Tab-separated table of C-alpha atoms in Angstrom:
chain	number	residue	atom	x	y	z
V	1	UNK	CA	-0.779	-1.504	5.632
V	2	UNK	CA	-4.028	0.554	5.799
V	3	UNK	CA	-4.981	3.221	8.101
V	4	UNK	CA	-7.517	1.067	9.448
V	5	UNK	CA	-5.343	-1.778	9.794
V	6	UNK	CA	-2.963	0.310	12.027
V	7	UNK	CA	-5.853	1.533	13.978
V	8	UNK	CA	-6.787	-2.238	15.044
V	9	UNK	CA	-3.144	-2.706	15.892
V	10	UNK	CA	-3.304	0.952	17.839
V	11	UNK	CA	-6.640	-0.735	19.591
V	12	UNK	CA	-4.776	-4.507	20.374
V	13	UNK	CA	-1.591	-2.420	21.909
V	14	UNK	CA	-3.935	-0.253	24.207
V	15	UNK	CA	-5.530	-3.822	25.522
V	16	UNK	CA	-1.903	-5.119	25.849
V	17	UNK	CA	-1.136	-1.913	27.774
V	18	UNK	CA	-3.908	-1.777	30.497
V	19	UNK	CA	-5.726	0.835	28.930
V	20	UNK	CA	-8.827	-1.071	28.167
V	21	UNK	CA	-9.914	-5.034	29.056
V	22	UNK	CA	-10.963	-5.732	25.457
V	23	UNK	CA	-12.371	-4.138	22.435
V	24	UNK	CA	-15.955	-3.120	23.671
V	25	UNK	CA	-13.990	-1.367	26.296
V	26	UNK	CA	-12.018	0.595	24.593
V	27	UNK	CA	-15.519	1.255	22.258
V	28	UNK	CA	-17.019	2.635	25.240
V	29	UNK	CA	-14.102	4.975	26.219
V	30	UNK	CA	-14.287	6.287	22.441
V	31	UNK	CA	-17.968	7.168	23.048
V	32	UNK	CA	-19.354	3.720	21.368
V	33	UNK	CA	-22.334	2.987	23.401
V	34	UNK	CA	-22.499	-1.093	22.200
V	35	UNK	CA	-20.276	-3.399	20.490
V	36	UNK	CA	-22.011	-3.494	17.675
V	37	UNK	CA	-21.336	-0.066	16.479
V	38	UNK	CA	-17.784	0.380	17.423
V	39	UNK	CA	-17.578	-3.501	15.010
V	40	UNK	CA	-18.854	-1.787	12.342
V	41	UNK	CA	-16.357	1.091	12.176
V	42	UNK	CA	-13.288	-1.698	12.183
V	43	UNK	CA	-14.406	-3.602	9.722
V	44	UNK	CA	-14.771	-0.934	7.420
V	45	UNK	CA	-18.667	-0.885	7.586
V	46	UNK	CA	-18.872	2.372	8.508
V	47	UNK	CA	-16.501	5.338	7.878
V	48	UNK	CA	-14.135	6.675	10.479
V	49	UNK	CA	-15.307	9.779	11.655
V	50	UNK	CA	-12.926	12.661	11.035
V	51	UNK	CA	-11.519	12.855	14.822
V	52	UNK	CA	-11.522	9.281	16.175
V	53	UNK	CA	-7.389	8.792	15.423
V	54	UNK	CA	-7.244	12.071	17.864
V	55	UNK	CA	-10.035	10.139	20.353
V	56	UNK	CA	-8.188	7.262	20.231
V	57	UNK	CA	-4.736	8.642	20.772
V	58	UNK	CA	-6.293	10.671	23.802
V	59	UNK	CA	-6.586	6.886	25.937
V	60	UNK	CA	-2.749	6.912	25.938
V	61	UNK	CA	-0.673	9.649	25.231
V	62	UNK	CA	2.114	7.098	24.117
V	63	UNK	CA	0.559	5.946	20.854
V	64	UNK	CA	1.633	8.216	17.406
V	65	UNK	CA	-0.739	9.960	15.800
V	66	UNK	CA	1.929	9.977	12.778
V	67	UNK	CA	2.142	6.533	12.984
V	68	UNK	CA	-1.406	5.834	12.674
V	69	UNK	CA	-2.086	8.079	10.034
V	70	UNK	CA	0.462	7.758	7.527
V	71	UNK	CA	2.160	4.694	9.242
V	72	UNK	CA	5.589	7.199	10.016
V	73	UNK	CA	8.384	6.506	12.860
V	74	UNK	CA	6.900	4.314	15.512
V	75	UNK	CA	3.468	2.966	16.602
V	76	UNK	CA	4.608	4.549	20.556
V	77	UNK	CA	5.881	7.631	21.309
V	78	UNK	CA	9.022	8.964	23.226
V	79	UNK	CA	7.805	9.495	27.081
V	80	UNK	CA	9.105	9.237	30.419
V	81	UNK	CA	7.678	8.086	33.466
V	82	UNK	CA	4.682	7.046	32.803
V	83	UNK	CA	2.383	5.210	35.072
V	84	UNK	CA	-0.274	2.808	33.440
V	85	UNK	CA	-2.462	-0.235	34.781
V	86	UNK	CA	-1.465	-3.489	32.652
V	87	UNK	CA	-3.642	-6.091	32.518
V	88	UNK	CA	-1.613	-9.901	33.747
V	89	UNK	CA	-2.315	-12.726	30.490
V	90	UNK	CA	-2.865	-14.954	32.592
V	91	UNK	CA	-4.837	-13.568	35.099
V	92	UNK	CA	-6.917	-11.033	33.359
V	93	UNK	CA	-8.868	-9.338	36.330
V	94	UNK	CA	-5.410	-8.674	38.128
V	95	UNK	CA	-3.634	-5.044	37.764
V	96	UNK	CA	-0.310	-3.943	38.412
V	97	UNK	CA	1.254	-0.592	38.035
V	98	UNK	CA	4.056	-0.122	36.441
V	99	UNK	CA	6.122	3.017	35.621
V	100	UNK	CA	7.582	2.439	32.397
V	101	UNK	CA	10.763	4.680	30.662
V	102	UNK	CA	10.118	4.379	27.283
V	103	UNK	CA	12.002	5.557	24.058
V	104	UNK	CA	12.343	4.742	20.517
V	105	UNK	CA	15.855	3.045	20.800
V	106	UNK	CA	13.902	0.716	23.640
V	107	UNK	CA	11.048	0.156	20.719
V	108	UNK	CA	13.531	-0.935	17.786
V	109	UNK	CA	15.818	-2.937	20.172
V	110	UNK	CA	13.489	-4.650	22.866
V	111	UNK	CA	9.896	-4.380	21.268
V	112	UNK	CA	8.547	-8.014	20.424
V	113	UNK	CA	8.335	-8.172	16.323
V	114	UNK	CA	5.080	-9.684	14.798
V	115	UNK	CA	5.885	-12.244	12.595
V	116	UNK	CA	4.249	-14.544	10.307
V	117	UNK	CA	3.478	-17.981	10.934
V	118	UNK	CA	6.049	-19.321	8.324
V	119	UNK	CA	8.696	-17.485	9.799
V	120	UNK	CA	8.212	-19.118	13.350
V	121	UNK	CA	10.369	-21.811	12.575
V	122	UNK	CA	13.527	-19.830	10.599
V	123	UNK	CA	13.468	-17.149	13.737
V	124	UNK	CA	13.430	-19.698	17.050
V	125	UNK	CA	16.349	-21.037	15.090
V	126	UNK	CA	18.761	-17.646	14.666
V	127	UNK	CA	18.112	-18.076	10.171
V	128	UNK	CA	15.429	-15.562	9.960
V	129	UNK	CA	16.132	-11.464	9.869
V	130	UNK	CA	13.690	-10.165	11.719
V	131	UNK	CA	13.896	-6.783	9.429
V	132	UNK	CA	12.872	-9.000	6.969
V	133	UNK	CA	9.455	-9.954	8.221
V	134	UNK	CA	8.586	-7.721	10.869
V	135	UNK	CA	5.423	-5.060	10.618
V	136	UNK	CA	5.736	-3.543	13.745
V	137	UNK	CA	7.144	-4.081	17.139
V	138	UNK	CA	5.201	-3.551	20.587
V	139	UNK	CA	6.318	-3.124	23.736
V	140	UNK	CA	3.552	-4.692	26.117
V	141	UNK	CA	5.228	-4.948	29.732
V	142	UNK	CA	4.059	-8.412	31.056
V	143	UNK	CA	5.150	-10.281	28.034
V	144	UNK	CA	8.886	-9.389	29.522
V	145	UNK	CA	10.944	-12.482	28.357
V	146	UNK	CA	8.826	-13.232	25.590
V	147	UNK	CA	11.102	-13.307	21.334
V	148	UNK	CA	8.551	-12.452	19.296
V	149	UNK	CA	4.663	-12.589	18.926
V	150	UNK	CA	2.725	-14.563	15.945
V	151	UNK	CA	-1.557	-14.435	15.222
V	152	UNK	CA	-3.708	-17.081	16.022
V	153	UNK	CA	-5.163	-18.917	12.682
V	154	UNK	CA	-8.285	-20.868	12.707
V	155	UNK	CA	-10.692	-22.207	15.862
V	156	UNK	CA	-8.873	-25.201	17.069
V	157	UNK	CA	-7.822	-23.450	20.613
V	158	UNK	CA	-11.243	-21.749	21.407
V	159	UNK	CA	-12.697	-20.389	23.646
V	160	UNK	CA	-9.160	-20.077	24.849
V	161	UNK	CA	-7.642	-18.161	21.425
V	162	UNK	CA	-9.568	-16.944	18.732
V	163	UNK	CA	-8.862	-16.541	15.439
V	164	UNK	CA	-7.148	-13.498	14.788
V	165	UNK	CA	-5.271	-13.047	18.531
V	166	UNK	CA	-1.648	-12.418	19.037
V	167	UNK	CA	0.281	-14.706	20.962
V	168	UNK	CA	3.652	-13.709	23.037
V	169	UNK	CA	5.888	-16.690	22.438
V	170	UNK	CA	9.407	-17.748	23.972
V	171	UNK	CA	11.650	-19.539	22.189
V	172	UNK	CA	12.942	-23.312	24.130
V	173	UNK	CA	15.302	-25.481	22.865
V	174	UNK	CA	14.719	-28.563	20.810
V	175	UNK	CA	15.551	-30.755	23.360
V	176	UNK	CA	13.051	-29.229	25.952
V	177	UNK	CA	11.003	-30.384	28.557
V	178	UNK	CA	7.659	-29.873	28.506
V	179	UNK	CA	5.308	-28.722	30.839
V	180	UNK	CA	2.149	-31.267	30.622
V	181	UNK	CA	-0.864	-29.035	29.479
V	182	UNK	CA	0.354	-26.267	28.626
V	183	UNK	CA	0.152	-24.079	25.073
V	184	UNK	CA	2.907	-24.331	22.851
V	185	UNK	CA	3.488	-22.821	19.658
V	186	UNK	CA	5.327	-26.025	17.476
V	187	UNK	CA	6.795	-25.883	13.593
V	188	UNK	CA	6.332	-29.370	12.512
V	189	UNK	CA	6.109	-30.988	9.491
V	190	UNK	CA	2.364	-30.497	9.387
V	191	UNK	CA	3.049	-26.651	9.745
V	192	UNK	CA	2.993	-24.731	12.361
V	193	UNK	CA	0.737	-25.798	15.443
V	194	UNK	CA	-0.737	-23.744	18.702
V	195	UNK	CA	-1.815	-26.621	20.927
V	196	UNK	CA	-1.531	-27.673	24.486
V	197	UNK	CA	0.868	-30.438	24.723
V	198	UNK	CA	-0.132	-33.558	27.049
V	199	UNK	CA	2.123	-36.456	27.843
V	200	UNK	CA	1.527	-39.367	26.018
V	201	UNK	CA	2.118	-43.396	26.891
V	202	UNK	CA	4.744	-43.378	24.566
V	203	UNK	CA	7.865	-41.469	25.601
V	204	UNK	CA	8.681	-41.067	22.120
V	205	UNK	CA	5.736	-39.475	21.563
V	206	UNK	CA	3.694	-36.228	22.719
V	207	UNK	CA	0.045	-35.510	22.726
V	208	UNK	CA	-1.468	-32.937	21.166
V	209	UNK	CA	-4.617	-31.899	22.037
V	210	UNK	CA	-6.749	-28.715	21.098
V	211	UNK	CA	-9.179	-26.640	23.543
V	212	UNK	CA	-11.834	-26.654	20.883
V	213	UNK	CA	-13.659	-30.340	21.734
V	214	UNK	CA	-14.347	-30.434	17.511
V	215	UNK	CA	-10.850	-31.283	17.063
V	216	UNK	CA	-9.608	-34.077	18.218
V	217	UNK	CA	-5.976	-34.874	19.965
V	218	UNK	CA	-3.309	-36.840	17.821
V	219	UNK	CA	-0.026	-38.447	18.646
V	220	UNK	CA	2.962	-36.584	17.200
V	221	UNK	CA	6.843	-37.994	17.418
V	222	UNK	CA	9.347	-35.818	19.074
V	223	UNK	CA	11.398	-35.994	15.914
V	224	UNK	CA	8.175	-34.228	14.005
V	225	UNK	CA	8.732	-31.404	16.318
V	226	UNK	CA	11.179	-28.848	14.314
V	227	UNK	CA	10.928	-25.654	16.674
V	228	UNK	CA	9.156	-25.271	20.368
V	229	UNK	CA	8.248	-22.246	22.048
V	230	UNK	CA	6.051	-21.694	25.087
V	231	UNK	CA	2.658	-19.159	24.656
V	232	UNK	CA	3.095	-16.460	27.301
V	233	UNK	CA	0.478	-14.079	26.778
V	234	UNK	CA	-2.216	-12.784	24.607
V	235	UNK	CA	-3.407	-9.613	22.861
V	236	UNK	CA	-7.490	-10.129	21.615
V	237	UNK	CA	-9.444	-7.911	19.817
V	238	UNK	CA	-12.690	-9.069	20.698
């Protein structure tokens, strides 16, 4: 993993955290005055100037310099009551304060692991080693609950995901109800699907149906369906 690469992680952890709303935000709190410019710099256009790790690192006192850098220990650091504004998933104008005790055995042990797509399936079901997969863990409060988080591929679930965004997921059991409408993250034997599930006229059966009005819904058996979980939260780099 690049330096640059840990820097957009460093950016999508302060947005989990409260710190900023979304990308341009945290732009503008690093001096960026439009989106355009702080774009360029994190996707390599540009070249880092020699003190934005240490400007960036200034927004939260809990993200590692070290880890940035050279990629050593953990992407936060050791502190102690700390109180920080997170921002809700689901309702992204409301704030809540939270003081937060957080060390490095709480990282490694509770932190959510990004995982890859393919892995969705092996991990929901016990098979998978996380160790095995895992880049980094983050510990973003309001995803309490949540097993793991995965990236958004492709523009099926626009404008609600985009390509690129990191969903919170939590693992159900096979055999679970559903909740009509709402996003689930399903391993099937088309791959692995982020859709809102519908109900269908044929109880054997579940619709699928995707935000993006290009694509259009599809009937899918229940016995397709080889791992659920439900979407409970988002981290976008806009």
């Amino acid at each position: 993993m690049t330096e640059l690469q840990r820097i957009k992680i460093s950016i999508k952890t302060l947005i989990g955290l409260g710190v900023g709303k979304n990308q341009e935000d945290i732009g503008k709190q690093l001096g960026y005055s439009n989106k355009s410019s702080f774009s360029q710099v994190l996707n390599g256009n540009v070249g880092l100037p020699s003190d934005f790790v240490d400007r960036l690192c200034k927004l939260d006192d809990r993200l590692s310099k070290a880890w940035i850098k050279k990629g050593d220990g953990d992407i936060l650091l050791n502190q102690s009551n700390q109180s920080k504004k997170v921002y809700n998933s689901d309702q992204s104008s409301a704030e809540t304060t939270l003081n937060e005790n957080i060390d490095s055995d709480c990282i490694k042990e509770k932190g959510l692991p990004l995982i890859p797509v393919e892995a969705m399936a092996g991990f929901g079901a016990g098979e998978v080693q996380v160790m095995e997969y895992e880049t980094q863990r983050f510990i973003v409060p309001t995803f309490k609950g949540s097993d793991y988080l995965i990236s958004v591929r492709g523009s099926s679930m626009y404008p609600k995901y985009n390509s690129g965004d990191i969903v919170a997921c939590k693992h159900l059991a096979i055999d679970t109800f559903f909740q009509w409408n709402k996003v689930y993250v399903l391993d099937t034997e088309q791959g692995v699907l982020i859709k809102r599930v519908c109900k269908s006229d044929n109880e054997e059966f579940v619709t699928i149906v995707s935000d993006n009005k290009s694509y259009e819904p599809f009937e899918l058996h229940r016995s397709k369906i080889r791992s659920i979980a439900i979407v409970t939260g988002v981290i976008r780099l806009e």
